[in-house]
Coordinates of C-alpha atoms and ligand atoms in Angstrom, one line a residue:
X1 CA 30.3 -81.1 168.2
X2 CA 27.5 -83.7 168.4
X3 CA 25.0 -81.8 170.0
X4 CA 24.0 -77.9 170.9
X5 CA 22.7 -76.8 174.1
X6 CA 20.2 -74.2 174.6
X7 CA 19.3 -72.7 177.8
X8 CA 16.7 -70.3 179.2
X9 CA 17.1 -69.4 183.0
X10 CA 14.1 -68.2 184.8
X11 CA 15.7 -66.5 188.1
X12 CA 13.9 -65.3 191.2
X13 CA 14.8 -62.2 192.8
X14 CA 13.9 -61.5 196.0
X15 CA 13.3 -57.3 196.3
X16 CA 14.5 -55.1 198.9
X17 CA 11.5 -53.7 200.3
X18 CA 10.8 -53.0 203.8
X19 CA 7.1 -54.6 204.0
X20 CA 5.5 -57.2 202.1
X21 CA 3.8 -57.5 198.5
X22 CA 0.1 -56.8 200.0
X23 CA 0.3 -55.8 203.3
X24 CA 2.6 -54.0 205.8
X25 CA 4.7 -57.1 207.3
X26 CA 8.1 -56.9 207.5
X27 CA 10.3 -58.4 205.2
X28 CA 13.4 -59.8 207.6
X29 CA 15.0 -63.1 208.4
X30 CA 16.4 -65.4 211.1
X31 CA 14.0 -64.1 213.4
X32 CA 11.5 -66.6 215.2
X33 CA 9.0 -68.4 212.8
X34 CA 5.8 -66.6 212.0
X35 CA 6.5 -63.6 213.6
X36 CA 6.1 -61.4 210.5
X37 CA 2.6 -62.9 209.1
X38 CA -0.9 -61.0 209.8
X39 CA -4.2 -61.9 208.0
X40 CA -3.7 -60.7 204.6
X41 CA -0.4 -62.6 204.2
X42 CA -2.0 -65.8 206.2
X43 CA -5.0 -65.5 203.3
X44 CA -7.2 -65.4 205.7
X45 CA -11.0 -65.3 204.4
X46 CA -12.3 -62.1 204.3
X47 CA -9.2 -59.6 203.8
X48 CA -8.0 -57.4 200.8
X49 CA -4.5 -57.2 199.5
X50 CA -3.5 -53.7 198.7
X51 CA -0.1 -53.5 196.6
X52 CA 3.3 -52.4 197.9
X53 CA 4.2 -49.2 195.3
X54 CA 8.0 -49.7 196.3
X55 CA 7.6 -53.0 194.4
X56 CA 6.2 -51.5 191.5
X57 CA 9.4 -49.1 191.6
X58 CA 12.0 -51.7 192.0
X59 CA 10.1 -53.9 189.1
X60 CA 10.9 -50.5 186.9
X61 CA 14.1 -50.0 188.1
X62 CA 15.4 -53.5 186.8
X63 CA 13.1 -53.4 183.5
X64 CA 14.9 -50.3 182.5
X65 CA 18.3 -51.1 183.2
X66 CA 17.4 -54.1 181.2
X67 CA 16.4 -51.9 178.1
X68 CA 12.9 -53.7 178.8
X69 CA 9.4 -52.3 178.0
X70 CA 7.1 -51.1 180.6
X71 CA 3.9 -52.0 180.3
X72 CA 1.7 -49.2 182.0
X73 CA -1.3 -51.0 182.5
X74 CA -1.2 -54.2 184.1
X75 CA -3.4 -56.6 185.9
X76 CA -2.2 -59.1 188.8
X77 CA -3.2 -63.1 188.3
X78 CA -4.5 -65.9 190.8
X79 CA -1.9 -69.2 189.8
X80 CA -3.9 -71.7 191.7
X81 CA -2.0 -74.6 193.1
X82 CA -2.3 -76.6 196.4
X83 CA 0.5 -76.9 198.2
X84 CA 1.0 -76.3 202.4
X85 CA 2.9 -73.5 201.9
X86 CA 0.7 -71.2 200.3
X87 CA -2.1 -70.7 202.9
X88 CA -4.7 -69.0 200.1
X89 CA -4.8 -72.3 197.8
X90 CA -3.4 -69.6 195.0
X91 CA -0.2 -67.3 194.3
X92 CA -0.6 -63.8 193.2
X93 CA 1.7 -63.2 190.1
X94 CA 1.3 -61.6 187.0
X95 CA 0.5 -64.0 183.6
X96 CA -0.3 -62.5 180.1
X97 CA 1.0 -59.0 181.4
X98 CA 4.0 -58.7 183.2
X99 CA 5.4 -55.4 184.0
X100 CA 8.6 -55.4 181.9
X101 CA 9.2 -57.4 178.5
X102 CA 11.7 -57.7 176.0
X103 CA 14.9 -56.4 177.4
X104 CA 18.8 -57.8 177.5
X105 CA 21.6 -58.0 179.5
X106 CA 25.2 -58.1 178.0
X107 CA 27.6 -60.9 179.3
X108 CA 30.9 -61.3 179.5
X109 CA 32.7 -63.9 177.7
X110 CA 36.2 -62.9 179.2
X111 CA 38.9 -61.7 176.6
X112 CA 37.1 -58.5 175.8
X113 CA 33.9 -61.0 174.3
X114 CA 30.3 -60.1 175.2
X115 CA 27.3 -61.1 173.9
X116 CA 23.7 -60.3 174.7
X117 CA 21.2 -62.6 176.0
X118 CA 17.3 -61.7 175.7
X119 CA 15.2 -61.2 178.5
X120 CA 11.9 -62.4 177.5
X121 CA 9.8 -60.7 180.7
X122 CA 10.0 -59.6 184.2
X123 CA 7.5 -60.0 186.1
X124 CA 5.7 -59.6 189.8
X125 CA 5.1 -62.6 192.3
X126 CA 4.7 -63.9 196.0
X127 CA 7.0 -65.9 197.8
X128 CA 5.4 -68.7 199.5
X129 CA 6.2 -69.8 203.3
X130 CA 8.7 -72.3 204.1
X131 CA 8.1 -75.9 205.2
X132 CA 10.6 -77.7 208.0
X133 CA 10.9 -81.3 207.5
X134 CA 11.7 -82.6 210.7
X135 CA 15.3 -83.8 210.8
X136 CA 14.9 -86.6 212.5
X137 CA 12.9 -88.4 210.2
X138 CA 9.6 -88.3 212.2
X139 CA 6.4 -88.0 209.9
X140 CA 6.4 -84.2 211.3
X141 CA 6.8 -81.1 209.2
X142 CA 6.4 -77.2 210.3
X143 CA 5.6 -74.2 208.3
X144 CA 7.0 -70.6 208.6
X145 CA 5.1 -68.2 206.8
X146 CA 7.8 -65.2 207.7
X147 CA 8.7 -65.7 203.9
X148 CA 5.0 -66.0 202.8
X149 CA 4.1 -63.0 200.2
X150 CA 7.5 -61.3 200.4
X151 CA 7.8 -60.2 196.9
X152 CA 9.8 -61.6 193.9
X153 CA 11.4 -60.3 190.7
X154 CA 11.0 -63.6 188.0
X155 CA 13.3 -62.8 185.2
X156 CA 12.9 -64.9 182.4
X157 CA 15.8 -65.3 179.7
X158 CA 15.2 -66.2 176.3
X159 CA 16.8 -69.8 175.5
X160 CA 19.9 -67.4 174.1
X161 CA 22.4 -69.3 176.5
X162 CA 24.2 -71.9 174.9
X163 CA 27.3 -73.1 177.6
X164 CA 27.4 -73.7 181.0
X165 CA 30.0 -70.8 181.1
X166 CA 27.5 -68.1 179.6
X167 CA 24.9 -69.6 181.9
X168 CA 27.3 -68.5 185.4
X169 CA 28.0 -65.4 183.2
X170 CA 24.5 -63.9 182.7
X171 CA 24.0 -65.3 186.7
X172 CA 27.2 -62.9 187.8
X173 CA 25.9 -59.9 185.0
X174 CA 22.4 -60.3 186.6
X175 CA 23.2 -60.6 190.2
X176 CA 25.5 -57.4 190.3
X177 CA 22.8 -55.4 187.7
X178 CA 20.2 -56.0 190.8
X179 CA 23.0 -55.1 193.9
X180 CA 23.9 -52.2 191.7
X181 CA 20.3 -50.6 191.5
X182 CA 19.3 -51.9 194.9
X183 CA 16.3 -54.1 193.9
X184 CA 17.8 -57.3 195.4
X185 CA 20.9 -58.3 197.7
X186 CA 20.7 -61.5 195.6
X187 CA 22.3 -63.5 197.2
X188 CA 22.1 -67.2 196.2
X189 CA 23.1 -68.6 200.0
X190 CA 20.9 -66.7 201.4
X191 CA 18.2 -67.6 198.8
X192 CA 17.6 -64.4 197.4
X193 CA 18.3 -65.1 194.2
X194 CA 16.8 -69.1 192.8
X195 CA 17.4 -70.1 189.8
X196 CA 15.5 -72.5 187.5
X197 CA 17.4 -73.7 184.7
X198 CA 15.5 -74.9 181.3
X199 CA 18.1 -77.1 179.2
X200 CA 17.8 -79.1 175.7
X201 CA 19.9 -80.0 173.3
X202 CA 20.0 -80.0 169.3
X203 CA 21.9 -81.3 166.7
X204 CA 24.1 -78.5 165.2
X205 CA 22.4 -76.5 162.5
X206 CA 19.0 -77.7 163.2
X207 CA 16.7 -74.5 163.9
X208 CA 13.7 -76.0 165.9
X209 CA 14.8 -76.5 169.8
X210 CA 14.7 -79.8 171.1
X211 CA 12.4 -81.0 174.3
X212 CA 13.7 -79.0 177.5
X213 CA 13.9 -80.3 180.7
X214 CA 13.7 -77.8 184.1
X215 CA 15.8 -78.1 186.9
X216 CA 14.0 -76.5 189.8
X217 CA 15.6 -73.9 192.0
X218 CA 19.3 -74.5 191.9
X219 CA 21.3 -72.2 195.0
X220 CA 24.8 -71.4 193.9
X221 CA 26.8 -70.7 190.6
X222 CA 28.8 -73.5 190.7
X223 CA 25.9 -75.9 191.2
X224 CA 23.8 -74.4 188.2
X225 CA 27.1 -75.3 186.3
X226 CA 26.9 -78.7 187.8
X227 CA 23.4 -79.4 186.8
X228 CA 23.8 -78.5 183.6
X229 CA 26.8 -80.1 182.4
X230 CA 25.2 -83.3 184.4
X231 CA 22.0 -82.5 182.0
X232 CA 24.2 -82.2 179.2
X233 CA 25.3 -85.7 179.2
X234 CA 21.7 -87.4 180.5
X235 CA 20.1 -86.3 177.3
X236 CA 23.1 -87.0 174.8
X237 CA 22.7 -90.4 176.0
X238 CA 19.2 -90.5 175.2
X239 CA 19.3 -89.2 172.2
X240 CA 22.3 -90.7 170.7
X241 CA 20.4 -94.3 171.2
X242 CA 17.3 -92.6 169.2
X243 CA 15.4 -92.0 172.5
X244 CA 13.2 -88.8 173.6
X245 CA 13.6 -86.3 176.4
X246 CA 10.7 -85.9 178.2
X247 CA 9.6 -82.6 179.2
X248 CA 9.8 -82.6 183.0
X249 CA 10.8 -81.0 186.2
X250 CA 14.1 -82.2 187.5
X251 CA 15.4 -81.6 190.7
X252 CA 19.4 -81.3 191.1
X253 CA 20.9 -83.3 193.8
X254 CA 24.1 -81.4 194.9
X255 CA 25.4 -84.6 197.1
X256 CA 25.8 -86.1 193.8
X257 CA 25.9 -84.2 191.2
X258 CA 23.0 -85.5 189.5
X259 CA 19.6 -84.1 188.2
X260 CA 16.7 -86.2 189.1
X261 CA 12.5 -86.7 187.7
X262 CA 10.6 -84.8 190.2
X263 CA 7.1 -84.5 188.3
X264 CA 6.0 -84.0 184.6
X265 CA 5.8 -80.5 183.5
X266 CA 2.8 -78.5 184.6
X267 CA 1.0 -76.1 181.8
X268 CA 0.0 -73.0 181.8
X269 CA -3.8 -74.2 182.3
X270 CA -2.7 -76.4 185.1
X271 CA -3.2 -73.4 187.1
X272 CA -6.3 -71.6 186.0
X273 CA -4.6 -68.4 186.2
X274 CA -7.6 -65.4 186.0
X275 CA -7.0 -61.8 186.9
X276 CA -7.4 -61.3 190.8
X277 CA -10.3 -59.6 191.4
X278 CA -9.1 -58.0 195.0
X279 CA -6.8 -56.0 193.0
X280 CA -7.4 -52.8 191.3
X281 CA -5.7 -52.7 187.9
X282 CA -2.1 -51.5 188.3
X283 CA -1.3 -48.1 185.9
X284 CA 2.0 -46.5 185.3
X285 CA 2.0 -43.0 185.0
X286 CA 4.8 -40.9 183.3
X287 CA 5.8 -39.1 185.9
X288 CA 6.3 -42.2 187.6
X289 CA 8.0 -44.2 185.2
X290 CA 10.4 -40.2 184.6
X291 CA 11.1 -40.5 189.0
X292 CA 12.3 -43.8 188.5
X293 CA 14.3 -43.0 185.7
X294 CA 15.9 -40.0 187.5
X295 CA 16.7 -42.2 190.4
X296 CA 18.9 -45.1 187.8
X297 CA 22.2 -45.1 189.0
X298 CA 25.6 -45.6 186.4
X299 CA 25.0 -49.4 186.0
X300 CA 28.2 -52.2 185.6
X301 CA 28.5 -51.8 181.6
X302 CA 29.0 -48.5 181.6
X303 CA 31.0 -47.8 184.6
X304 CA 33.3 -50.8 183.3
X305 CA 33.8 -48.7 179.8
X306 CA 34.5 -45.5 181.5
X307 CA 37.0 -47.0 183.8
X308 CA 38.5 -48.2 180.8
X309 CA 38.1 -45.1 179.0
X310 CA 39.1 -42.5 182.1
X311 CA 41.3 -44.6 183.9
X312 CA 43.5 -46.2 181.4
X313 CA 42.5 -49.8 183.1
X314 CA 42.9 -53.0 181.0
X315 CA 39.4 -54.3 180.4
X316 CA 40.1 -57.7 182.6
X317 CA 40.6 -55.1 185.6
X318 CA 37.9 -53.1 184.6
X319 CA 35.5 -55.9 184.7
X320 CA 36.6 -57.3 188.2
X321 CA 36.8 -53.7 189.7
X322 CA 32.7 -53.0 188.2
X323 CA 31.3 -56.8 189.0
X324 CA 30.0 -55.4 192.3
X325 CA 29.1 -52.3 193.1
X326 CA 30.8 -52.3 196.4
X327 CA 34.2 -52.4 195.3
X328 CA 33.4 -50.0 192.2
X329 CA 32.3 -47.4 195.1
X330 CA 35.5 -48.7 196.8
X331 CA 37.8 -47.9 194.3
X332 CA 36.3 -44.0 193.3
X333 CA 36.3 -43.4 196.7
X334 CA 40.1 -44.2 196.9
X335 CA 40.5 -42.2 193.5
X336 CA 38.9 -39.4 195.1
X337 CA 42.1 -38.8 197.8
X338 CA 44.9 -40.3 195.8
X339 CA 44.5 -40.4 191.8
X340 CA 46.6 -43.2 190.8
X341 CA 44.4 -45.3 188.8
X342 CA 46.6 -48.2 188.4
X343 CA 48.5 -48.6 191.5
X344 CA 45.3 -48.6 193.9
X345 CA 43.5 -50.8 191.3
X346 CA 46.5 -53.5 191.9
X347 CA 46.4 -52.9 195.4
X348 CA 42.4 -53.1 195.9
X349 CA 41.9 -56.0 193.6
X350 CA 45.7 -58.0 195.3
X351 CA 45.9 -57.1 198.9
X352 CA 42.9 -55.9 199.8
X353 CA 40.5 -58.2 198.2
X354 CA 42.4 -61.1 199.1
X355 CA 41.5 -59.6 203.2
X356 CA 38.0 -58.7 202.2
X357 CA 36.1 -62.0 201.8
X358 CA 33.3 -61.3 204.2
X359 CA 30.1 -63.7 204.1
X360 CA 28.5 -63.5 201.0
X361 CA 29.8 -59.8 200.3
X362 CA 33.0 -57.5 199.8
X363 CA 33.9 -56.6 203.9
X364 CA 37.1 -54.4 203.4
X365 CA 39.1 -54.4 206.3
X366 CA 40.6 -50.9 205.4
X367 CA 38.9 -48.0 204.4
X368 CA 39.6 -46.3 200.8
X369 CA 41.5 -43.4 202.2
X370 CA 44.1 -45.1 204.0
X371 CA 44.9 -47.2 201.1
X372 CA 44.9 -44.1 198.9
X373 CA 47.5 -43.1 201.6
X374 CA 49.0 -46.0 201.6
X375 CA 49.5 -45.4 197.5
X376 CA 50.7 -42.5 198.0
X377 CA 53.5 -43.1 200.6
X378 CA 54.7 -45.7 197.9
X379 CA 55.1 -43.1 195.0
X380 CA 56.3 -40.3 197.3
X381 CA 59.0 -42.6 197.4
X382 CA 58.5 -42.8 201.4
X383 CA 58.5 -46.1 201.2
X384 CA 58.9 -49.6 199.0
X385 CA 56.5 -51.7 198.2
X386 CA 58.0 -54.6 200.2
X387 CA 57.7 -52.1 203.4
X388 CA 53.9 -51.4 202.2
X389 CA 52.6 -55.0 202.3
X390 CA 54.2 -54.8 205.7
X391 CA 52.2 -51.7 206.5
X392 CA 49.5 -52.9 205.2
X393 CA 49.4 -56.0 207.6
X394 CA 49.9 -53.2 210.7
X395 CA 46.8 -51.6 209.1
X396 CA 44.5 -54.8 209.1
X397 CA 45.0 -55.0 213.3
X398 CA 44.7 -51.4 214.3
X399 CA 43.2 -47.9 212.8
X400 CA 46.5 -45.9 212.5
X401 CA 47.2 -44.5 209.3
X402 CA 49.9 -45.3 207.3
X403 CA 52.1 -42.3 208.1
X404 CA 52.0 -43.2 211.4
X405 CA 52.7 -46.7 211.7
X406 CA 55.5 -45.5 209.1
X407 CA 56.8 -43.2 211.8
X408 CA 55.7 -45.0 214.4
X409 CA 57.6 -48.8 213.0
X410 CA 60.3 -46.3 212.1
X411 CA 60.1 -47.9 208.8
X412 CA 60.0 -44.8 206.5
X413 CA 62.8 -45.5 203.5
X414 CA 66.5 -44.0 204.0
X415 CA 67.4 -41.3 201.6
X416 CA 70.0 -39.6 203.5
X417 CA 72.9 -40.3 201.9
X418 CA 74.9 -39.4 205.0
X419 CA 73.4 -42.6 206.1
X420 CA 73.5 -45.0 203.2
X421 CA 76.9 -43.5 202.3
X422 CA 78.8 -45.0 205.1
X423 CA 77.2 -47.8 205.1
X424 CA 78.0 -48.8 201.2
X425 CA 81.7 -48.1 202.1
X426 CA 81.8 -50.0 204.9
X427 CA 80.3 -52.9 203.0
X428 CA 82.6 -52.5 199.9
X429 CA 85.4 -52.6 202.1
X430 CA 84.2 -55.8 203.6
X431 CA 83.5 -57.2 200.5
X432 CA 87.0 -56.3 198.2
X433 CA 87.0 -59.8 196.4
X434 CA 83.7 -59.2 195.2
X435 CA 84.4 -55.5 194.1
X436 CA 87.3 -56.8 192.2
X437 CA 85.2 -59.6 190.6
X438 CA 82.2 -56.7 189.4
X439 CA 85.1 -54.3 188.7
X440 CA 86.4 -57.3 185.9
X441 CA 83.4 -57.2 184.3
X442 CA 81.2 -59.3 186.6
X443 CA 78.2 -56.3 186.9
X444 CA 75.5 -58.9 188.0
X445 CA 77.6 -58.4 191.2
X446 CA 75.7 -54.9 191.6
X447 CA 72.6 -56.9 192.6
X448 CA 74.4 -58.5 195.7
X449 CA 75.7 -55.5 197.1
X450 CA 72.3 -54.5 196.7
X451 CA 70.5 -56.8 198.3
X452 CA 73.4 -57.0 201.0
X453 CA 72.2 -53.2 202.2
X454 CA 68.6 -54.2 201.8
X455 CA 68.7 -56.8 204.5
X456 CA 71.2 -54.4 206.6
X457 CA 68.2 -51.8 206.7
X458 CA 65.4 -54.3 206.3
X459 CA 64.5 -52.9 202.9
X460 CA 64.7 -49.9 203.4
X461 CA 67.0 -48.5 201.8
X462 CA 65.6 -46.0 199.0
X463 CA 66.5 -48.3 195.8
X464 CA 67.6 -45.1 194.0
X465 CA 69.7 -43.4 195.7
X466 CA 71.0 -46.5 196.7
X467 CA 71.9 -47.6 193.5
X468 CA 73.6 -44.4 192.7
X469 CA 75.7 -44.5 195.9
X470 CA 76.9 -47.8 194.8
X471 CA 77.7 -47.3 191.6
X472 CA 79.8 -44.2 192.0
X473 CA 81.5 -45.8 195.1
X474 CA 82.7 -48.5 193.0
X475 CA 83.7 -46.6 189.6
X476 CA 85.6 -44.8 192.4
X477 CA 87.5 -47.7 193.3
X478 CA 87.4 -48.6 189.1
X479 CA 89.4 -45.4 189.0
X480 CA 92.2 -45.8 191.4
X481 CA 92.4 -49.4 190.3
X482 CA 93.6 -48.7 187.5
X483 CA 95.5 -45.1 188.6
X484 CA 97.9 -47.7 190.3
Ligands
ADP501 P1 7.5 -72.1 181.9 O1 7.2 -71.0 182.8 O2 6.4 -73.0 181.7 O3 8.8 -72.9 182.4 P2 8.4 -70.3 179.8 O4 7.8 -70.3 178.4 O5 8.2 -69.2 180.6 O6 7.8 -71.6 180.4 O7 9.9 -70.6 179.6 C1 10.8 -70.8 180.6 C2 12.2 -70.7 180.2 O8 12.5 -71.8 179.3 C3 12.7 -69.5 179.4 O9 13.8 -69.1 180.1 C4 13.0 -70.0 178.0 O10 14.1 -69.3 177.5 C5 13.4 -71.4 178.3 N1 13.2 -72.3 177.2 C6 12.1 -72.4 176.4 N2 12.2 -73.4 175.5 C7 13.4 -74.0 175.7 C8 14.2 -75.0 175.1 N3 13.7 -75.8 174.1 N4 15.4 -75.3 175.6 C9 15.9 -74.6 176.6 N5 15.3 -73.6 177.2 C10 14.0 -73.3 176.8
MG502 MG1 9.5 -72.5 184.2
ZN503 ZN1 1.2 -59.8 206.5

């Protein structure tokens, strides 16, 4: 290897909360342009931010299911910047003392491999508005400020990330870590979730890190993969001709899978951050910090190691099942009626999620009980699981269980041997070259005679008893063969 790659993602997080960061505007989209904007968020002169406490709970929510630190007393910052869409002339964050510090997250590396990845800080901020560039091309832009002080989550990784790979990994481990507890639908389409990825390289076995550049809010997992194997290559080229990365913002142009020089790096100072004097100083109480503790939910890690554990589920089906906490519900929920930990995970994560693609989210066509039903005709021995994939389909269109469309489709198994009997000596009859053949020894003959029934009850025949019908039928005829 010529060259390591470090990376530190800095990943914004838009939170769940009903109003705003500092005043009581609602936080919701698609509706008409500034609609959802009064003074305080407009930054008008004269008005007072007062905080949002369901921020402050989120914020702890994530820092603790990050293993993070709390820090109980904290002060908000002014980051001052000019730019149109951020009507003050400054954006409230937090600087020297974000709320959370020095957590992890544990990724997965895929064949039973994780490793943990540092999370340096978490801390507080306001979105900004939105600008519309006129499409056209016309020298005309427009500003929404709908999205203007809706708060954020910035989680900041340590430069612990070393591949592309790990990068989409801690990206997947993050995103369902903040769906599981709530604090975000982070979803990247959608913008909920942004990503900034910082990305040098270093010869291997040198400890200092090399110059980084930033690539500025990247928008889906496969394009921070893009932009960073694109990255990966710029600088080897400089470097391997003896030349410098320059420390810079880069911008990632998806149309062609390039990263491109936006602007030299900002500094801290740039931005004369000083404590916002609107704002009282924020303090965490213990019986604050012990409700939000209470209210922590069973996280993907652990739920992942006790489905493992308590279900007997290979860890590859265990991690797919616990990724989202939608289809983790899903599958406990189908549990619940029919406890057959295997067959409905192979059925959830096969036939149902393979129906379930809904924007952006898991959309299950079919609730968890009639699958567990479903599950349960299967092992009653009701039916096969050729005639449940048809069942199944019948269930995707209409809200019939699947007894019912069972009884109603008439396709419950047969296994009445007064049915199958006659009809496996009727076939044998039909079929005497063949029974001569399997009675010389030719036995793979068993599984045409088989199949032959199969098609003349349209599977479903009940494999067993079928099987045992046929075999004693012809050790029957084996018998008087050789009686003659
Ligand atoms: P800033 O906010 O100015 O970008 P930070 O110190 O907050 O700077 O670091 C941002 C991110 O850059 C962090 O995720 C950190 O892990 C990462 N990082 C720092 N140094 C390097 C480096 N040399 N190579 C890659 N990533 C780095
Ligand atoms: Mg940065
Ligand atoms: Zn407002």
């Amino acid at each position: 290897m010529e060259f390591e790659t470090v990376i530190g993602l800095e990943v914004h997080a838009q939170l769940k909360t009903r109003s705003k960061l500092f005043c009581g505007c609602a936080v919701r989209f698609a509706e008409e342009p500034n609609r959802d904007v009064c003074p305080v968020c407009l930054g008008l002169p004269g008005v007072l931010p007062v905080l949002n406490r369901a921020v402050i709970d989120l914020a702890i929510r994530l820092g603790l299911a990050t293993r993070c630190d709390i820090r109980r007393k904290s002060r908000f910052a002014r980051k001052n910047y000019f730019y149109p869409d951020l009507p003050k002339g400054y954006q409230i964050s937090q600087f020297s003392q974000p709320i959370c510090e020095g957590g992890f997250l544990e990724i997965d590396l895929g064949e039973g491999q994780t490793k943990r990845i540092g999370i340096e800080r978490i801390h507080i901020e306001e979105d900004a508005g939105k600008l519309l560039h006129d499409e056209t091309g016309a020298p005309l832009s427009r500003i929404d400020f709908n999205r203007g002080s809706v708060p954020l989550l910035e989680i900041v990784s340590r430069p612990e990330l070393r591949t592309a790979e790990e990068a989409k990994a801690y990206l997947r481990r993050l995103r369902g870590i903040l769906r599981y507890l709530g604090v975000s639908d982070a979803d990247m389409e959608k913008g909920q979730m942004r990503c900034d990825i910082n990305v040098s390289l270093r010869r291997p076995g040198q400890s200092a890190f090399g110059t980084r550049a930033e690539i500025k809010n990247v928008n889906s997992f496969r394009f921070v993969g893009l932009a960073i194997l694109h990255e990966e290559k710029r600088q080897a080229r400089i470097l391997r001709h003896g030349g410098q990365v320059v420390q810079e913002t880069r911008l990632f142009d998806s149309a062609r899978g390039i990263t491109l020089s936006m602007r030299s790096k900002e500094e801290a100072h740039d931005y004369r951050y000083f404590p916002d004097p609107d704002l009282v100083p924020l303090e965490i109480s213990d019986e604050w910090l012990e409700r939000v503790r209470d209210s922590l939910v069973e996280l993907p890690d652990a739920r992942k190691k006790r489905f493992v554990e308590e279900m007997g589920l290979s860890a590859y089906d265990a991690e797919l099942l616990t990724r989202e906490r939608d289809i983790a519900d899903y599958y406990e929920a189908a549990l619940a009626i029919h406890r057959s930990p295997k067959m409905v995970a192979n059925w959830l994560l096969g036939e149902l999620l393979r129906e379930s693609k809904g924007e952006g989210g898991f959309d299950p066509p079919v609730e968890p009980r009639r699958l567990a039903e479903l599950v349960a005709l299967i092992e009653g021995g009701l039916i096969s699981g050729k005639i449940a994939r048809k069942v199944f389909g019948i269930m995707l269109t209409s809200d019939l269980g699947p007894r019912r469309i069972v009884e109603k489709e008439g396709l419950s198994a047969i296994a009445d041997p007064n049915k199958l009997g006659p009809m496996v000596e009727e076939l044998l009859e039909s079929e005497a070259r063949n029974v001569e053949q399997y009675l010389a020894g030719k036995t793979r003959m068993m599984g045409f005679f088989v199949g032959r029934i199969m098609k003349e009850t349209g599977g479903r025949a009940d494999p067993k008893l079928l099987n045992e019908l046929l075999r004693k039928a012809l050790s029957r005829r084996g018998d008087s063969a050789q009686g003659r």
